[in-house]
Amino acid sequence: DTGVSQDPRHKITKRGQNVTFRCDPISEHNRLYWYRQTLGQGPEFLTYFQNEAQLEKSRLLSDRFSAERPKGSFSTLEIQRTEQGDSAMYLCASSLPGLITEAFFGQGTRLTVV
Amino acid sequence: QKEVEQDPGPLSVPEGAIVSLNCTYSNSAFQYFMWYRQYSRKGPELLMYTYSSGNKEDGRFTAQVDKSSKYISLFIRDSQPSDSATYLCAMISRDDKIIFGKGTRLHILP
């Protein structure tokens, strides 16, 4: 499978716990994006990387959220002290720079905070 | 006002009908206009994109952009039950982010 891979596909956690998601982009893609999608809404931008550099963070990304891409390959998104409002689908996408029209999305990680 | 507005539906049409899906937007700087299809509990997949105004056709799908009205459309001909999904319109911002509409849920009735 040469697409964007996300792990886990589903995560159920108790409020207050920390969770971490992983995204493996398409190998030659040096742009990586994180989006969040809640029920009945379109995906909303969270943050993106070019190689290992985090270029922008949305105001949606509170201090409890942190994303890394240490070697410019896979990325992790961590949520600390989860809240029920964090329940959503977390989507990762990758592209070549300047070719975001050809970005590919992963299948997402569905987070449920109980 | 959100940058991209899209009626969430649901929209139900009989198999074989022509489907029309629409979005409006407020930012005149948008140049690339995209349509994604998203099946339940899956990630979005790109159907097609258009640059600037005009039409683009790909099989049963036609995308139309009217920049003067800030209005984009996706037409699906000879609709099939397998077309049942959520359709997301999207635009590329100046700083290279994809801005999505809410998505329209489409049901094709056999």
mmCIF file of C-alpha atoms in Angstrom:
data_model
loop_
_atom_site.group_PDB
_atom_site.id
_atom_site.type_symbol
_atom_site.label_atom_id
_atom_site.label_comp_id
_atom_site.label_asym_id
_atom_site.label_seq_id
_atom_site.Cartn_x
_atom_site.Cartn_y
_atom_site.Cartn_z
ATOM 1 C CA ASP A 1 0.000 0.000 0.000
ATOM 2 C CA THR A 2 1.614 3.245 -1.125
ATOM 3 C CA GLY A 3 -1.059 5.620 0.199
ATOM 4 C CA VAL A 4 -1.151 7.705 3.362
ATOM 5 C CA SER A 5 -1.347 5.433 6.385
ATOM 6 C CA GLN A 6 -2.782 6.394 9.775
ATOM 7 C CA ASP A 7 -2.626 4.460 13.015
ATOM 8 C CA PRO A 8 -4.694 3.603 14.958
ATOM 9 C CA ARG A 9 -7.932 3.678 12.953
ATOM 10 C CA HIS A 10 -10.009 3.947 16.111
ATOM 11 C CA LYS A 11 -9.190 5.064 19.629
ATOM 12 C CA ILE A 12 -11.467 5.194 22.656
ATOM 13 C CA THR A 13 -10.021 6.949 25.663
ATOM 14 C CA LYS A 14 -11.174 8.277 28.984
ATOM 15 C CA ARG A 15 -11.341 12.003 29.561
ATOM 16 C CA GLY A 16 -8.070 13.303 30.913
ATOM 17 C CA GLN A 17 -5.874 10.669 29.246
ATOM 18 C CA ASN A 18 -3.208 11.445 26.660
ATOM 19 C CA VAL A 19 -3.401 9.994 23.159
ATOM 20 C CA THR A 20 -0.977 9.897 20.237
ATOM 21 C CA PHE A 21 -1.733 9.276 16.585
ATOM 22 C CA ARG A 22 0.682 8.451 13.814
ATOM 23 C CA CYS A 23 0.672 9.343 10.123
ATOM 24 C CA ASP A 24 2.942 7.853 7.461
ATOM 25 C CA PRO A 25 2.774 9.972 4.296
ATOM 26 C CA ILE A 26 3.473 8.905 0.741
ATOM 27 C CA SER A 27 7.233 8.469 0.674
ATOM 28 C CA GLU A 28 8.250 11.259 -1.711
ATOM 29 C CA HIS A 29 5.782 13.790 -0.266
ATOM 30 C CA ASN A 30 7.497 16.369 1.925
ATOM 31 C CA ARG A 31 4.328 18.287 2.835
ATOM 32 C CA LEU A 32 2.182 16.772 5.574
ATOM 33 C CA TYR A 33 -1.116 18.163 6.865
ATOM 34 C CA TRP A 34 -3.309 17.386 9.871
ATOM 35 C CA TYR A 35 -7.047 18.072 9.759
ATOM 36 C CA ARG A 36 -9.868 17.447 12.202
ATOM 37 C CA GLN A 37 -13.396 16.527 11.153
ATOM 38 C CA THR A 38 -16.378 16.470 13.495
ATOM 39 C CA LEU A 39 -19.726 14.904 12.668
ATOM 40 C CA GLY A 40 -21.590 16.755 9.939
ATOM 41 C CA GLN A 41 -18.701 19.137 9.257
ATOM 42 C CA GLY A 42 -15.975 19.355 6.673
ATOM 43 C CA PRO A 43 -12.338 18.811 7.660
ATOM 44 C CA GLU A 44 -10.718 21.774 9.427
ATOM 45 C CA PHE A 45 -7.039 22.588 9.148
ATOM 46 C CA LEU A 46 -4.914 22.017 12.253
ATOM 47 C CA THR A 47 -1.270 22.231 11.201
ATOM 48 C CA TYR A 48 1.194 21.375 8.457
ATOM 49 C CA PHE A 49 4.839 20.513 7.932
ATOM 50 C CA GLN A 50 7.307 20.860 5.151
ATOM 51 C CA ASN A 51 9.907 18.208 5.835
ATOM 52 C CA GLU A 52 10.506 18.446 9.601
ATOM 53 C CA ALA A 53 9.552 22.131 9.910
ATOM 54 C CA GLN A 54 6.106 22.931 11.289
ATOM 55 C CA LEU A 55 5.036 25.886 9.151
ATOM 56 C CA GLU A 56 1.692 26.840 10.631
ATOM 57 C CA LYS A 57 -0.660 25.972 13.461
ATOM 58 C CA SER A 58 -4.346 26.779 13.479
ATOM 59 C CA ARG A 59 -5.967 28.620 16.373
ATOM 60 C CA LEU A 60 -7.986 25.404 16.748
ATOM 61 C CA LEU A 61 -4.829 23.760 18.051
ATOM 62 C CA SER A 62 -4.844 24.483 21.774
ATOM 63 C CA ASP A 63 -1.810 24.060 24.012
ATOM 64 C CA ARG A 64 -2.948 20.494 24.700
ATOM 65 C CA PHE A 65 -2.178 19.555 21.098
ATOM 66 C CA SER A 66 1.307 19.014 19.757
ATOM 67 C CA ALA A 67 2.487 17.670 16.431
ATOM 68 C CA GLU A 68 5.930 16.540 15.381
ATOM 69 C CA ARG A 69 7.667 15.288 12.291
ATOM 70 C CA PRO A 70 11.154 14.617 13.618
ATOM 71 C CA LYS A 71 12.872 13.226 10.537
ATOM 72 C CA GLY A 72 10.649 14.656 7.870
ATOM 73 C CA SER A 73 8.959 11.309 7.301
ATOM 74 C CA PHE A 74 6.165 10.143 9.625
ATOM 75 C CA SER A 75 4.337 12.545 11.928
ATOM 76 C CA THR A 76 2.673 12.225 15.312
ATOM 77 C CA LEU A 77 -0.192 14.226 16.782
ATOM 78 C CA GLU A 78 -0.512 14.127 20.561
ATOM 79 C CA ILE A 79 -3.469 15.341 22.576
ATOM 80 C CA GLN A 80 -2.876 15.761 26.292
ATOM 81 C CA ARG A 81 -5.628 15.719 28.931
ATOM 82 C CA THR A 82 -8.298 14.793 26.400
ATOM 83 C CA GLU A 83 -11.735 16.375 26.635
ATOM 84 C CA GLN A 84 -15.047 15.172 25.209
ATOM 85 C CA GLY A 85 -14.901 17.981 22.668
ATOM 86 C CA ASP A 86 -11.780 16.369 21.200
ATOM 87 C CA SER A 87 -13.903 13.498 19.871
ATOM 88 C CA ALA A 88 -13.518 13.680 16.098
ATOM 89 C CA MET A 89 -11.874 12.117 13.065
ATOM 90 C CA TYR A 90 -8.248 13.197 12.744
ATOM 91 C CA LEU A 91 -7.107 13.166 9.129
ATOM 92 C CA CYS A 92 -3.621 13.316 7.711
ATOM 93 C CA ALA A 93 -2.780 14.305 4.139
ATOM 94 C CA SER A 94 0.447 14.580 2.187
ATOM 95 C CA SER A 95 1.561 16.263 -1.007
ATOM 96 C CA LEU A 96 4.537 17.655 -2.846
ATOM 97 C CA PRO A 97 5.071 21.409 -2.302
ATOM 98 C CA GLY A 98 2.977 23.463 -4.681
ATOM 99 C CA LEU A 99 0.891 20.429 -5.603
ATOM 100 C CA ILE A 100 -1.687 20.521 -2.842
ATOM 101 C CA THR A 101 -4.336 19.953 -5.517
ATOM 102 C CA GLU A 102 -2.903 16.442 -5.584
ATOM 103 C CA ALA A 103 -2.879 15.897 -1.830
ATOM 104 C CA PHE A 104 -3.852 12.432 -0.683
ATOM 105 C CA PHE A 105 -5.702 11.822 2.554
ATOM 106 C CA GLY A 106 -5.381 8.871 4.879
ATOM 107 C CA GLN A 107 -8.358 6.982 6.256
ATOM 108 C CA GLY A 108 -8.225 8.920 9.480
ATOM 109 C CA THR A 109 -8.102 8.103 13.184
ATOM 110 C CA ARG A 110 -11.484 8.244 14.864
ATOM 111 C CA LEU A 111 -11.128 9.395 18.469
ATOM 112 C CA THR A 112 -13.890 8.932 21.030
ATOM 113 C CA VAL A 113 -13.395 10.496 24.449
ATOM 114 C CA VAL A 114 -15.701 9.048 27.110
ATOM 115 C CA GLN B 1 -19.745 34.209 7.282
ATOM 116 C CA LYS B 2 -17.742 31.071 6.605
ATOM 117 C CA GLU B 3 -15.340 31.182 3.663
ATOM 118 C CA VAL B 4 -17.043 28.213 1.976
ATOM 119 C CA GLU B 5 -20.760 27.507 2.254
ATOM 120 C CA GLN B 6 -22.319 24.186 1.304
ATOM 121 C CA ASP B 7 -25.799 22.827 1.961
ATOM 122 C CA PRO B 8 -25.373 19.694 4.116
ATOM 123 C CA GLY B 9 -28.441 17.948 2.667
ATOM 124 C CA PRO B 10 -29.252 15.110 2.754
ATOM 125 C CA LEU B 11 -30.081 14.971 -0.924
ATOM 126 C CA SER B 12 -31.945 11.887 -2.167
ATOM 127 C CA VAL B 13 -32.374 11.194 -5.877
ATOM 128 C CA PRO B 14 -33.420 8.121 -7.880
ATOM 129 C CA GLU B 15 -30.820 6.052 -9.685
ATOM 130 C CA GLY B 16 -30.068 7.405 -13.144
ATOM 131 C CA ALA B 17 -30.927 11.014 -12.298
ATOM 132 C CA ILE B 18 -28.584 13.957 -12.781
ATOM 133 C CA VAL B 19 -27.277 15.264 -9.475
ATOM 134 C CA SER B 20 -26.315 18.887 -8.933
ATOM 135 C CA LEU B 21 -24.163 19.819 -5.932
ATOM 136 C CA ASN B 22 -23.182 23.409 -5.213
ATOM 137 C CA CYS B 23 -21.022 25.649 -3.060
ATOM 138 C CA THR B 24 -20.545 29.369 -2.650
ATOM 139 C CA TYR B 25 -17.438 31.078 -1.372
ATOM 140 C CA SER B 26 -16.484 34.526 -0.181
ATOM 141 C CA ASN B 27 -12.746 34.851 -0.878
ATOM 142 C CA SER B 28 -12.147 36.126 -4.397
ATOM 143 C CA ALA B 29 -8.465 35.118 -4.115
ATOM 144 C CA PHE B 30 -9.298 31.417 -4.416
ATOM 145 C CA GLN B 31 -7.972 30.032 -7.690
ATOM 146 C CA TYR B 32 -8.221 26.241 -7.350
ATOM 147 C CA PHE B 33 -11.558 24.559 -6.746
ATOM 148 C CA MET B 34 -11.854 20.927 -5.797
ATOM 149 C CA TRP B 35 -14.448 18.259 -5.169
ATOM 150 C CA TYR B 36 -13.856 15.368 -2.810
ATOM 151 C CA ARG B 37 -15.966 12.300 -2.186
ATOM 152 C CA GLN B 38 -16.038 10.799 1.300
ATOM 153 C CA TYR B 39 -17.611 7.464 2.133
ATOM 154 C CA SER B 40 -18.735 6.845 5.696
ATOM 155 C CA ARG B 41 -15.814 6.468 8.120
ATOM 156 C CA LYS B 42 -13.250 6.925 5.335
ATOM 157 C CA GLY B 43 -10.893 9.733 4.349
ATOM 158 C CA PRO B 44 -11.786 12.173 1.549
ATOM 159 C CA GLU B 45 -10.722 11.198 -1.961
ATOM 160 C CA LEU B 46 -10.174 13.782 -4.667
ATOM 161 C CA LEU B 47 -12.632 13.574 -7.556
ATOM 162 C CA MET B 48 -11.408 16.501 -9.629
ATOM 163 C CA TYR B 49 -10.100 20.028 -9.455
ATOM 164 C CA THR B 50 -10.508 23.079 -11.653
ATOM 165 C CA TYR B 51 -8.325 26.120 -12.026
ATOM 166 C CA SER B 52 -10.143 29.456 -12.348
ATOM 167 C CA SER B 53 -13.486 29.667 -14.166
ATOM 168 C CA GLY B 54 -14.943 27.186 -16.612
ATOM 169 C CA ASN B 55 -15.972 23.571 -16.901
ATOM 170 C CA LYS B 56 -14.088 20.323 -16.533
ATOM 171 C CA GLU B 57 -15.448 16.903 -17.344
ATOM 172 C CA ASP B 58 -14.278 13.495 -16.162
ATOM 173 C CA GLY B 59 -16.509 10.586 -17.091
ATOM 174 C CA ARG B 60 -19.898 11.064 -15.456
ATOM 175 C CA PHE B 61 -18.651 14.050 -13.425
ATOM 176 C CA THR B 62 -18.575 17.698 -14.519
ATOM 177 C CA ALA B 63 -17.188 20.503 -12.374
ATOM 178 C CA GLN B 64 -18.202 24.071 -13.084
ATOM 179 C CA VAL B 65 -16.766 27.300 -11.652
ATOM 180 C CA ASP B 66 -18.289 30.759 -11.955
ATOM 181 C CA LYS B 67 -15.835 33.146 -10.312
ATOM 182 C CA SER B 68 -17.994 36.193 -11.018
ATOM 183 C CA SER B 69 -20.734 34.710 -8.805
ATOM 184 C CA LYS B 70 -18.327 32.881 -6.470
ATOM 185 C CA TYR B 71 -20.283 29.714 -7.164
ATOM 186 C CA ILE B 72 -19.079 26.209 -7.984
ATOM 187 C CA SER B 73 -21.016 23.112 -8.988
ATOM 188 C CA LEU B 74 -20.510 19.403 -9.445
ATOM 189 C CA PHE B 75 -22.836 17.488 -11.744
ATOM 190 C CA ILE B 76 -23.110 13.708 -11.686
ATOM 191 C CA ARG B 77 -24.784 12.090 -14.696
ATOM 192 C CA ASP B 78 -26.441 8.681 -14.670
ATOM 193 C CA SER B 79 -26.129 8.510 -10.879
ATOM 194 C CA GLN B 80 -25.499 5.096 -9.330
ATOM 195 C CA PRO B 81 -26.123 3.768 -5.807
ATOM 196 C CA SER B 82 -22.333 3.580 -5.434
ATOM 197 C CA ASP B 83 -22.266 7.403 -5.749
ATOM 198 C CA SER B 84 -23.984 7.615 -2.343
ATOM 199 C CA ALA B 85 -21.484 9.472 -0.178
ATOM 200 C CA THR B 86 -20.702 12.900 1.229
ATOM 201 C CA TYR B 87 -19.369 15.347 -1.359
ATOM 202 C CA LEU B 88 -17.053 18.073 -0.093
ATOM 203 C CA CYS B 89 -16.208 21.172 -2.058
ATOM 204 C CA ALA B 90 -12.846 22.725 -1.268
ATOM 205 C CA MET B 91 -10.608 25.601 -2.253
ATOM 206 C CA ILE B 92 -6.906 26.317 -1.913
ATOM 207 C CA SER B 93 -5.990 29.336 0.174
ATOM 208 C CA ARG B 94 -3.078 31.660 -0.652
ATOM 209 C CA ASP B 95 -1.007 29.947 2.033
ATOM 210 C CA ASP B 96 -1.502 26.498 0.537
ATOM 211 C CA LYS B 97 -4.213 25.109 2.799
ATOM 212 C CA ILE B 98 -7.335 23.272 1.715
ATOM 213 C CA ILE B 99 -10.492 25.009 2.945
ATOM 214 C CA PHE B 100 -13.478 22.655 2.946
ATOM 215 C CA GLY B 101 -17.211 23.143 2.877
ATOM 216 C CA LYS B 102 -19.405 21.195 5.287
ATOM 217 C CA GLY B 103 -20.151 18.512 2.727
ATOM 218 C CA THR B 104 -23.443 17.411 1.176
ATOM 219 C CA ARG B 105 -24.751 13.932 1.980
ATOM 220 C CA LEU B 106 -26.046 12.297 -1.180
ATOM 221 C CA HIS B 107 -28.265 9.195 -1.335
ATOM 222 C CA ILE B 108 -28.927 7.512 -4.673
ATOM 223 C CA LEU B 109 -32.064 5.405 -4.382
ATOM 224 C CA PRO B 110 -32.045 2.116 -6.373
#
